[in-house]
PDB file of N, CA and C in Angstrom:
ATOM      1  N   UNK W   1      87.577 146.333 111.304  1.00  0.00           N
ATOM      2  CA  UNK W   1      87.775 147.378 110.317  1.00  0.00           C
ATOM      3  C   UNK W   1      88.212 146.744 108.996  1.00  0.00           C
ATOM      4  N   UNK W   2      88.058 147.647 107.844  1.00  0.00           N
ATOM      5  CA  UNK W   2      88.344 146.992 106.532  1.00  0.00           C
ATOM      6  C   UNK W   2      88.823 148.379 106.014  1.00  0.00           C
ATOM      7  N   UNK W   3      90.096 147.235 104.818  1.00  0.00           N
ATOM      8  CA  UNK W   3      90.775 147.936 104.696  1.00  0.00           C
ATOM      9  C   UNK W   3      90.412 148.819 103.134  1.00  0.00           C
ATOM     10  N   UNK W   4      89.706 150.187 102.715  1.00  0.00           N
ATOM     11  CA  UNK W   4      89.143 150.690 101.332  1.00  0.00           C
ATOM     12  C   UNK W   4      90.467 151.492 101.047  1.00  0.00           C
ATOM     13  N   UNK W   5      90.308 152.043  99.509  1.00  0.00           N
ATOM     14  CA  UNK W   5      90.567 153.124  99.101  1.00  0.00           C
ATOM     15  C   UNK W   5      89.601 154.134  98.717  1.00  0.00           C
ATOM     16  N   UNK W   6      89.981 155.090  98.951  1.00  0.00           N
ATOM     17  CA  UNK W   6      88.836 156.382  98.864  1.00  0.00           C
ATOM     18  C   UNK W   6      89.483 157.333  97.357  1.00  0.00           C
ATOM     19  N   UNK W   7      88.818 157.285  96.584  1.00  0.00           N
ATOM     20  CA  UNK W   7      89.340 158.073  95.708  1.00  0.00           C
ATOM     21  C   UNK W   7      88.340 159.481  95.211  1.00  0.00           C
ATOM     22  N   UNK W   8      88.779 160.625  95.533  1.00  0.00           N
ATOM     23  CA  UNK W   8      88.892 161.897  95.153  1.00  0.00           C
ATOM     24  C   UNK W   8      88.631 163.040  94.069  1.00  0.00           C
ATOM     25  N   UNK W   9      87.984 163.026  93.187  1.00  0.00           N
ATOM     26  CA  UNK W   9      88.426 163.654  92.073  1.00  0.00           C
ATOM     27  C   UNK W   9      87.874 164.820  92.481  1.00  0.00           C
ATOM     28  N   UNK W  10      88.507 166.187  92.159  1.00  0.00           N
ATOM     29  CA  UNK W  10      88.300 167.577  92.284  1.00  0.00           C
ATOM     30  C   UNK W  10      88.793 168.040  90.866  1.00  0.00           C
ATOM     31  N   UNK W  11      87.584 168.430  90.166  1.00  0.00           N
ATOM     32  CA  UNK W  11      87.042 169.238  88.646  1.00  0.00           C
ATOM     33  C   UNK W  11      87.125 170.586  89.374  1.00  0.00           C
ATOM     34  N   UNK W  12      87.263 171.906  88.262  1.00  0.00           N
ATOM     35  CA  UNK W  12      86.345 172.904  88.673  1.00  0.00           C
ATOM     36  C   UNK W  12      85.140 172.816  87.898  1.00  0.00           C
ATOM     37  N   UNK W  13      84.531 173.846  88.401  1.00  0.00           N
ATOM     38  CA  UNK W  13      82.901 173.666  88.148  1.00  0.00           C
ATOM     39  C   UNK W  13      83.027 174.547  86.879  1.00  0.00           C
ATOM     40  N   UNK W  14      81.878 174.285  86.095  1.00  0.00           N
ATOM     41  CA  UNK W  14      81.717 174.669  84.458  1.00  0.00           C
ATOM     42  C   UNK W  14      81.793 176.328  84.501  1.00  0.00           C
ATOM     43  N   UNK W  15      82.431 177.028  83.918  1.00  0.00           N
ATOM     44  CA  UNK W  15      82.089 178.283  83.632  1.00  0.00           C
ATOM     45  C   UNK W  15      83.707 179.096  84.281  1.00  0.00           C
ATOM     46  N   UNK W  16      84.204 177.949  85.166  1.00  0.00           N
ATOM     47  CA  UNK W  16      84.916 178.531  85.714  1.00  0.00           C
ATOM     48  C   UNK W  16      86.323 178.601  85.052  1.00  0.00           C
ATOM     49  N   UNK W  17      87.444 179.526  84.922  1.00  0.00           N
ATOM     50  CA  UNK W  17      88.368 179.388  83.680  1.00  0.00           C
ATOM     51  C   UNK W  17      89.387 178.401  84.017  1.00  0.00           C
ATOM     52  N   UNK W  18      90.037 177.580  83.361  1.00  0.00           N
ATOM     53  CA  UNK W  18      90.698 176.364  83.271  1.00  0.00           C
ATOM     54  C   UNK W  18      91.907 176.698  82.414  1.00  0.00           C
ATOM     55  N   UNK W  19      92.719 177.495  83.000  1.00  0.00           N
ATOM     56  CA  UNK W  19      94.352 177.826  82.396  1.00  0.00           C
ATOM     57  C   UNK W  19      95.428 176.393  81.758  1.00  0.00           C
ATOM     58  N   UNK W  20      95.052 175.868  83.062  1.00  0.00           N
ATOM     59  CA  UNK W  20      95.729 174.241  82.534  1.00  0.00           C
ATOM     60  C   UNK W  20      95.350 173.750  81.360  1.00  0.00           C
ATOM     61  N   UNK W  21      94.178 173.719  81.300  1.00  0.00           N
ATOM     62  CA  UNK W  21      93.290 172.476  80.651  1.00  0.00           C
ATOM     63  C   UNK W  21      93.633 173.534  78.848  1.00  0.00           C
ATOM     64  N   UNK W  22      93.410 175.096  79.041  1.00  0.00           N
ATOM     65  CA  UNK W  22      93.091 175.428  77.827  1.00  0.00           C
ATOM     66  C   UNK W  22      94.570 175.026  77.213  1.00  0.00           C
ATOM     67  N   UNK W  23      95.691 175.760  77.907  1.00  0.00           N
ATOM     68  CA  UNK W  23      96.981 175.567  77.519  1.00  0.00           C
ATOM     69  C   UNK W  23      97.608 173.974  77.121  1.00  0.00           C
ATOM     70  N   UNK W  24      96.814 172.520  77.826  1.00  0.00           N
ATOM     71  CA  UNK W  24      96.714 171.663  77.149  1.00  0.00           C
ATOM     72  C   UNK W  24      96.400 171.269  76.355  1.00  0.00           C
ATOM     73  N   UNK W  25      95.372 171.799  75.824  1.00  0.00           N
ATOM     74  CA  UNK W  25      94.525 171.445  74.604  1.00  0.00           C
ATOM     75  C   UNK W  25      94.798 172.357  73.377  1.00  0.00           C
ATOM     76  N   UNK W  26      95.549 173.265  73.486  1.00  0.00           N
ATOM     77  CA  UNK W  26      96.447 174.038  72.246  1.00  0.00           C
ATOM     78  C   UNK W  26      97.789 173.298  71.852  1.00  0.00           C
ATOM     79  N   UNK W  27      98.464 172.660  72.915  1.00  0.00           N
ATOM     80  CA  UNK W  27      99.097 171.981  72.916  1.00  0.00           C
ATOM     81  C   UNK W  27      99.387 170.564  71.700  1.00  0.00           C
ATOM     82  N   UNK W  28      97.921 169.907  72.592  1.00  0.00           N
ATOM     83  CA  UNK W  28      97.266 169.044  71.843  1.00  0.00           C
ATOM     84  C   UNK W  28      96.796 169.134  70.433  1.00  0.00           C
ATOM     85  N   UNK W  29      96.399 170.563  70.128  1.00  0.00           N
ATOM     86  CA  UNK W  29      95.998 170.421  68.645  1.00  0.00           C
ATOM     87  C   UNK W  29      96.913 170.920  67.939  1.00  0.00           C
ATOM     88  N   UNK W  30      98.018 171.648  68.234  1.00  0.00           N
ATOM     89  CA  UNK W  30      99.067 172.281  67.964  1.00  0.00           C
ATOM     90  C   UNK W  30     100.024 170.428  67.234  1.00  0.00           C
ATOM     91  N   UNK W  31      99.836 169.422  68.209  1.00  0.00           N
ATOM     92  CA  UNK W  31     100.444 168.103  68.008  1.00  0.00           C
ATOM     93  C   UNK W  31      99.412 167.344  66.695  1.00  0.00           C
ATOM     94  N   UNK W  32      98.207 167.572  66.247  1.00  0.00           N
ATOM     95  CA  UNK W  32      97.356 167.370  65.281  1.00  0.00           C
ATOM     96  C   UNK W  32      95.842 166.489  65.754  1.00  0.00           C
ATOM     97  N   UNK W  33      96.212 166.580  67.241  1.00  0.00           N
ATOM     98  CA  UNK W  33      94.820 165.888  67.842  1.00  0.00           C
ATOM     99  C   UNK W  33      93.365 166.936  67.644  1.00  0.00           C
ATOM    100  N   UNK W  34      92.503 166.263  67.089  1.00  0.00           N
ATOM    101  CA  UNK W  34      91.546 166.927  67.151  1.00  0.00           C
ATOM    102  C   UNK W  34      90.892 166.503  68.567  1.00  0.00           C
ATOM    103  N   UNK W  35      90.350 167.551  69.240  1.00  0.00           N
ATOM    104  CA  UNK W  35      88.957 167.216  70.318  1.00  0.00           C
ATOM    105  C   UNK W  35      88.289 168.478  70.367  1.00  0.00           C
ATOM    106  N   UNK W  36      87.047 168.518  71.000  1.00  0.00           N
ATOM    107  CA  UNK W  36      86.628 169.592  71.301  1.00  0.00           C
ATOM    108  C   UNK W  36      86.586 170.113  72.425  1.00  0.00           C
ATOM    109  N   UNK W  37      86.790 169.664  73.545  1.00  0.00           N
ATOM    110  CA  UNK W  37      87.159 170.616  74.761  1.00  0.00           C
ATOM    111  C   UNK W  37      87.919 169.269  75.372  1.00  0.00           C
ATOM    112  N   UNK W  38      88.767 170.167  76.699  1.00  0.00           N
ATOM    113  CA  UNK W  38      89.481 169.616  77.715  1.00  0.00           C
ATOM    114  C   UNK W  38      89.765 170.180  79.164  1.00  0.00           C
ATOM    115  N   UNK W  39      89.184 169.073  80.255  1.00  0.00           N
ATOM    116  CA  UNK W  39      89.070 169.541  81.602  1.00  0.00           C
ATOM    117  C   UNK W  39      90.435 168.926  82.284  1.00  0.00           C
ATOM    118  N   UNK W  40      90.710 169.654  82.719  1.00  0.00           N
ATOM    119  CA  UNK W  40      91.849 169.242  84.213  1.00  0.00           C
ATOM    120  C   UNK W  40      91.272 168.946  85.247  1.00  0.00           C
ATOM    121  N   UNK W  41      91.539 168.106  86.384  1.00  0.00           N
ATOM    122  CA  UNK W  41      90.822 167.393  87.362  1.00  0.00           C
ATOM    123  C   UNK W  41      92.462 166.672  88.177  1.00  0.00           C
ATOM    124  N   UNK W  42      91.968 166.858  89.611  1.00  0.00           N
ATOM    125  CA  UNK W  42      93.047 166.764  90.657  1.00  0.00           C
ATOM    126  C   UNK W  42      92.532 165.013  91.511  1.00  0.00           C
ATOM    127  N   UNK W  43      93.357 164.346  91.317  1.00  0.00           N
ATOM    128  CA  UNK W  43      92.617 162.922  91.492  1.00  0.00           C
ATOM    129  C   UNK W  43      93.509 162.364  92.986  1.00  0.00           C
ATOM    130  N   UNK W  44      92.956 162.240  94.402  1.00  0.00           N
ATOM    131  CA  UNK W  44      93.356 161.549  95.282  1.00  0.00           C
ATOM    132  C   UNK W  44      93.141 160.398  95.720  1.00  0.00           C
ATOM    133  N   UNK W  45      94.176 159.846  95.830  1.00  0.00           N
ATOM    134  CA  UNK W  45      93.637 158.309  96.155  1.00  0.00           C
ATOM    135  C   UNK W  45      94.442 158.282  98.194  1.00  0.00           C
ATOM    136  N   UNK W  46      93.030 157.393  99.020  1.00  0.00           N
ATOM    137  CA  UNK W  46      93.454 158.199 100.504  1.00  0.00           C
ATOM    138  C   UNK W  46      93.023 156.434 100.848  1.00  0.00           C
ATOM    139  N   UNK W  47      94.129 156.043 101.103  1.00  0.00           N
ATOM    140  CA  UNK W  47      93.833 154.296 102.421  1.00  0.00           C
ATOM    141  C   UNK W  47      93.410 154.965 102.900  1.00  0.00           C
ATOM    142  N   UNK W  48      92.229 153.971 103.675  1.00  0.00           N
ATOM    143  CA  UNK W  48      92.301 154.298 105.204  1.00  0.00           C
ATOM    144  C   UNK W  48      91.399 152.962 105.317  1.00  0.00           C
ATOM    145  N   UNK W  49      91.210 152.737 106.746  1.00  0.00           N
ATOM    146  CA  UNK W  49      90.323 151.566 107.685  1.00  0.00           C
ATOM    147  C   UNK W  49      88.925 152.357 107.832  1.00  0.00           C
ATOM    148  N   UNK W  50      87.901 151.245 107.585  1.00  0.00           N
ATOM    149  CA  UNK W  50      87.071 152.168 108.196  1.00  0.00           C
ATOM    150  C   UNK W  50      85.857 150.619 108.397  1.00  0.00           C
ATOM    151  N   UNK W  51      84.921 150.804 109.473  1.00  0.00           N
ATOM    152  CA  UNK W  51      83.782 149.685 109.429  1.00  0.00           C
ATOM    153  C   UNK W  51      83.256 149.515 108.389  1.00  0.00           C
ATOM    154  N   UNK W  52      83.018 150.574 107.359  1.00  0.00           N
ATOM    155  CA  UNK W  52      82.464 150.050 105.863  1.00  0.00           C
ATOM    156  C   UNK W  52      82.664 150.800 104.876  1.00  0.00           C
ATOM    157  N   UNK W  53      81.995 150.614 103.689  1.00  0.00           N
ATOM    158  CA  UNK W  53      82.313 151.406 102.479  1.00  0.00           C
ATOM    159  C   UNK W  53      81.497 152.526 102.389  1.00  0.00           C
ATOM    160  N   UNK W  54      80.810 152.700 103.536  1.00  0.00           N
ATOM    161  CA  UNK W  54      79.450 154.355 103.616  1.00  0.00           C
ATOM    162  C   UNK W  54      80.517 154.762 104.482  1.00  0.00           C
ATOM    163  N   UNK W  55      80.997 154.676 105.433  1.00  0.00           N
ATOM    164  CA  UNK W  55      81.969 155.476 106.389  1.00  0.00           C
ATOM    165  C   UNK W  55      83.205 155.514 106.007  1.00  0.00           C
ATOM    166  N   UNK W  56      83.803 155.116 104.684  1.00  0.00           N
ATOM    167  CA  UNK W  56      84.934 155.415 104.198  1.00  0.00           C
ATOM    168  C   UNK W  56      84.941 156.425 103.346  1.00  0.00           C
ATOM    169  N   UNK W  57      83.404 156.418 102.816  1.00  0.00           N
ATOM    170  CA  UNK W  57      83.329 157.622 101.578  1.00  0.00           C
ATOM    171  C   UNK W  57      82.512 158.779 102.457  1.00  0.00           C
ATOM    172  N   UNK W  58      81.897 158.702 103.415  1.00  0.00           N
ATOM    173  CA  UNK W  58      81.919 159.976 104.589  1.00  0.00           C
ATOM    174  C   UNK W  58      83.133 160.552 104.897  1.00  0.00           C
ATOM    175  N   UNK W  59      84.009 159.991 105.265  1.00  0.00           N
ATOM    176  CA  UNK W  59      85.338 160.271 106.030  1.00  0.00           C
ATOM    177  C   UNK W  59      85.936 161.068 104.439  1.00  0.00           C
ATOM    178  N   UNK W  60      85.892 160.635 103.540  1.00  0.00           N
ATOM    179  CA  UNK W  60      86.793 161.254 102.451  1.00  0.00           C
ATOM    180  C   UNK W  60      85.843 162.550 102.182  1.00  0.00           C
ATOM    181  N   UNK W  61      84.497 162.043 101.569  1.00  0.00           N
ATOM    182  CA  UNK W  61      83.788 163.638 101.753  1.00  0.00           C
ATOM    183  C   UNK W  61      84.035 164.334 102.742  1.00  0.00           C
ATOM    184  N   UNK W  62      84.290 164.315 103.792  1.00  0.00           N
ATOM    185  CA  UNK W  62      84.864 165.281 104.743  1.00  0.00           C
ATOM    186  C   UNK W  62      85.899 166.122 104.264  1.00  0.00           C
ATOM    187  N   UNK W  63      86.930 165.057 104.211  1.00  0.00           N
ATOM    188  CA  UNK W  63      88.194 165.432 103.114  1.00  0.00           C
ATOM    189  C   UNK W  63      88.251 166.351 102.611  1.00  0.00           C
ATOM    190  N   UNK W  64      87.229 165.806 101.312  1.00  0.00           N
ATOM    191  CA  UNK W  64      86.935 166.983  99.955  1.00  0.00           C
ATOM    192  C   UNK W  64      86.555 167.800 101.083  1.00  0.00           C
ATOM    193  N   UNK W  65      85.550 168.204 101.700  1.00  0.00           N
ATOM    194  CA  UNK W  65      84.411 169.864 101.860  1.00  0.00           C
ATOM    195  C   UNK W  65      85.902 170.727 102.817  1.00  0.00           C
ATOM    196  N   UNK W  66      86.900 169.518 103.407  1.00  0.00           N
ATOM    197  CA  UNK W  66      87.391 170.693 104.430  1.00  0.00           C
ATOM    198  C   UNK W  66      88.797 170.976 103.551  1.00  0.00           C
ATOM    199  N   UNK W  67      89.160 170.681 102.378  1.00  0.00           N
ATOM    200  CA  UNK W  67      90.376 170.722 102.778  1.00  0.00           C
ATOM    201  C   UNK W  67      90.822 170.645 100.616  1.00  0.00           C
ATOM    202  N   UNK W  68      90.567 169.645 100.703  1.00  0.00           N
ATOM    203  CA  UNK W  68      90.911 168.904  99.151  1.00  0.00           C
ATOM    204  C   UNK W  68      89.952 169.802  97.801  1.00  0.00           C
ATOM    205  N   UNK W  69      88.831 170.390  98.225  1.00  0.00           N
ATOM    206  CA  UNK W  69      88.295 170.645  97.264  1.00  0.00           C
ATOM    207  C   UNK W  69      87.628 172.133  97.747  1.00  0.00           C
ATOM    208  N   UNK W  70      87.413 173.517  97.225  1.00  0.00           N
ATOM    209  CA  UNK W  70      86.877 174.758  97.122  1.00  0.00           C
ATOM    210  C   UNK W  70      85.435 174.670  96.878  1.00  0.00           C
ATOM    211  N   UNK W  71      84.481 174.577  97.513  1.00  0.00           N
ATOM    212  CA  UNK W  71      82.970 174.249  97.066  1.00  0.00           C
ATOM    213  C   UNK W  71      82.801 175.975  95.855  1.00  0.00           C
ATOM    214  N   UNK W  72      83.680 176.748  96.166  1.00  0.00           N
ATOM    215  CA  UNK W  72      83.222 178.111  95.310  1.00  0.00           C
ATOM    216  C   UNK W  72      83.196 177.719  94.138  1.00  0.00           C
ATOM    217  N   UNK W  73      84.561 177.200  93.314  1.00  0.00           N
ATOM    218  CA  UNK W  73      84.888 177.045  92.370  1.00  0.00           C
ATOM    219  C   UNK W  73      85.290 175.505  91.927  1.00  0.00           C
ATOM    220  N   UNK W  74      84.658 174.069  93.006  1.00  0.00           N
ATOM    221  CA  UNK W  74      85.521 172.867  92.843  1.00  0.00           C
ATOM    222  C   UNK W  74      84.056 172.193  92.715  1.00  0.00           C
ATOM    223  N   UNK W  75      84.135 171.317  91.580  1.00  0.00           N
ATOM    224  CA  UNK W  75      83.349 169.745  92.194  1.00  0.00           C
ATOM    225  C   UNK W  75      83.965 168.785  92.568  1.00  0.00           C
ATOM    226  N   UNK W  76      83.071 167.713  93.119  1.00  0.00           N
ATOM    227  CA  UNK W  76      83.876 166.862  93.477  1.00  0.00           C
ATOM    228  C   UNK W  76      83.200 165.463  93.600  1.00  0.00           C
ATOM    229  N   UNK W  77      83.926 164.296  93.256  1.00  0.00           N
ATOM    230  CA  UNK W  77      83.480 163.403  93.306  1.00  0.00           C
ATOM    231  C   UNK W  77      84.000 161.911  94.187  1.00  0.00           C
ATOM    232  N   UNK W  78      83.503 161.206  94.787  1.00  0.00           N
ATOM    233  CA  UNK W  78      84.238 160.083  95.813  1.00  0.00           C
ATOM    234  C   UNK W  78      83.300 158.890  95.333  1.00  0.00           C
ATOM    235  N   UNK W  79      84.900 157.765  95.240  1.00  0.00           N
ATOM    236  CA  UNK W  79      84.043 156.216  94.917  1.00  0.00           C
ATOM    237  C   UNK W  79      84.913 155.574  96.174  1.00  0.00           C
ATOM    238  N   UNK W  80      84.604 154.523  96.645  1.00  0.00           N
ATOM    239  CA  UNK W  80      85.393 153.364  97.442  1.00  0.00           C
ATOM    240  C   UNK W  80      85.489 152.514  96.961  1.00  0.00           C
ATOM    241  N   UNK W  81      86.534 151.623  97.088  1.00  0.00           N
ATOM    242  CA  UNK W  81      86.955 150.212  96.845  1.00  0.00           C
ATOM    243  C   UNK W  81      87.683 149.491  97.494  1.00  0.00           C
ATOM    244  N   UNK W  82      86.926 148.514  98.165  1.00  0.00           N
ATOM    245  CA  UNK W  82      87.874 147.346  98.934  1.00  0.00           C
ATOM    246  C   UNK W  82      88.708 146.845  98.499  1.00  0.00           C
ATOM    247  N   UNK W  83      90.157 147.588  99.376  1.00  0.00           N
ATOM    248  CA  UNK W  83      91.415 146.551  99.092  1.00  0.00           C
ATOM    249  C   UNK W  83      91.964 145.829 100.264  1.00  0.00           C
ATOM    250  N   UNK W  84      92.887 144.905  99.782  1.00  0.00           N
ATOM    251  CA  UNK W  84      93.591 143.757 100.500  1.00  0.00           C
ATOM    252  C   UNK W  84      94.360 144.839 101.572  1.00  0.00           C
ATOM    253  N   UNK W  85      94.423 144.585 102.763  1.00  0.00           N
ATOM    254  CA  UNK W  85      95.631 145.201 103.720  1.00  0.00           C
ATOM    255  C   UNK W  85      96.891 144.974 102.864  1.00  0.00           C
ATOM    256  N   UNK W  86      97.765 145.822 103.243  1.00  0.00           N
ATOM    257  CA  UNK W  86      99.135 145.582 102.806  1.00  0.00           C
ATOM    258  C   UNK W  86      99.343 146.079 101.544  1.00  0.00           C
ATOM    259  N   UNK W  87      98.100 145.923 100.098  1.00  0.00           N
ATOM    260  CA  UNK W  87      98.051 146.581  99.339  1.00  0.00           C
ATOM    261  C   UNK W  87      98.336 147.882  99.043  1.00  0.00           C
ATOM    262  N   UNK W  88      99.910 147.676  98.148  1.00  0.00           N
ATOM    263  CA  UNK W  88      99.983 149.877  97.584  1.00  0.00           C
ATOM    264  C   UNK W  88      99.486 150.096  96.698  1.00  0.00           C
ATOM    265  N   UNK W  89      98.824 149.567  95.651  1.00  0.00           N
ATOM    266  CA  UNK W  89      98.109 149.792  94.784  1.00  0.00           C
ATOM    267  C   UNK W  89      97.108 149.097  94.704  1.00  0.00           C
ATOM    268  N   UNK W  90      95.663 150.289  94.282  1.00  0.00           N
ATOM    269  CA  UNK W  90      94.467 149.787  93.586  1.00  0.00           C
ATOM    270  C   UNK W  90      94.604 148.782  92.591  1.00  0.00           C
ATOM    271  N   UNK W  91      93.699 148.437  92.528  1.00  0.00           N
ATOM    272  CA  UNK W  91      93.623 147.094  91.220  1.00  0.00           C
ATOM    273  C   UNK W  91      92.952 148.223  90.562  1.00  0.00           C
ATOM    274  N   UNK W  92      92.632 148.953  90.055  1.00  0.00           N
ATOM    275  CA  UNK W  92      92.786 149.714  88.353  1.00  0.00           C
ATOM    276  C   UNK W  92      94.215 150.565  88.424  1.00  0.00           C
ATOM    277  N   UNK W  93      95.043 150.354  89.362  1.00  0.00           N
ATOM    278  CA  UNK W  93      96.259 150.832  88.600  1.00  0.00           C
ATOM    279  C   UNK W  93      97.410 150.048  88.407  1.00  0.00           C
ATOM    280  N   UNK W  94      96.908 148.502  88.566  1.00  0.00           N
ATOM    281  CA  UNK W  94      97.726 147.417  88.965  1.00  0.00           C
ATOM    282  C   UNK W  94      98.578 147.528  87.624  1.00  0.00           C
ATOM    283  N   UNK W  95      98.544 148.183  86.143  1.00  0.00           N
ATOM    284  CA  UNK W  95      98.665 148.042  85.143  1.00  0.00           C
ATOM    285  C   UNK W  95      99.592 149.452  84.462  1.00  0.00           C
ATOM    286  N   UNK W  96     100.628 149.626  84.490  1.00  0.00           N
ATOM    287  CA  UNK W  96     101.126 151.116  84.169  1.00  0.00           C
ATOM    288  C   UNK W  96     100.352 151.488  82.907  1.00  0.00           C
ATOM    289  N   UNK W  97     100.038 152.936  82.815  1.00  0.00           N
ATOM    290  CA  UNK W  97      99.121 153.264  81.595  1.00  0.00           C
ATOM    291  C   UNK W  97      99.890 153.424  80.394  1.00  0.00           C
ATOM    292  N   UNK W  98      99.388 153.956  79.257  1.00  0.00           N
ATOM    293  CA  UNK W  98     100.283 153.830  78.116  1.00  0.00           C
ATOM    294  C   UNK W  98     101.142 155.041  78.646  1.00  0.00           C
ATOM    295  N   UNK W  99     102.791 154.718  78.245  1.00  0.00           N
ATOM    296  CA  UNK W  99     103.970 155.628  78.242  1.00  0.00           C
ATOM    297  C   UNK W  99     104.518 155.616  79.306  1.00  0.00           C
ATOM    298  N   UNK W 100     104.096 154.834  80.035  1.00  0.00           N
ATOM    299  CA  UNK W 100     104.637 154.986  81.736  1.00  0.00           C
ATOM    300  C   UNK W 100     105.027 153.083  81.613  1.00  0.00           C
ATOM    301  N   UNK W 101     106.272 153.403  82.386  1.00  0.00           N
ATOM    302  CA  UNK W 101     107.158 152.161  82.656  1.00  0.00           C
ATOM    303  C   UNK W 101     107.187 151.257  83.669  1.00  0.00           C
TER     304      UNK W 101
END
């Protein structure tokens, strides 16, 4: 077995209303940022073992359809990446982002 991360992202789907996202982005321009739109998106990151990187991102699509994501109103998207056992963090988060310590 090898050891991936499965990562998650759950959008809602276009059309559908986005309370978070609007109330962020008033926020945001209220602060003097210009953009023109802004989505909210729910991001999981799931270890697990699995024989490969097609049966790690099966096992997480599972995930998403049963549980993590609403097919009515959710998209959803899954990548894998081989990490080291023992590893708590991905190598793209090996790096705190700006504002975080």
């Amino acid at each position: 077995m090898t050891a991936y991360t499965a990562t998650v992202t759950v959008s809602l789907k276009g059309g559908v209303l986005d309370p978070e996202a609007e109330t962020t982005q008033q926020a945001l321009e209220r602060l003097g940022f210009e953009l023109e739109t802004l989505r909210s998106a729910d991001r999981y990151e799931v270890d697990l073992d699995a024989a490969s990187a097609e049966a790690a991102a099966d096992r997480a699509e599972s995930m998403a359809e049963r549980l993590l994501a609403n097919p009515t109103i959710h998209d959803y998207q899954v990548s894998v990446a081989e990490r080291e056992p023992g590893d708590d963090e991905t190598a793209t988060d090996s790096e705190p982002a700006a504002g975080e310590s």
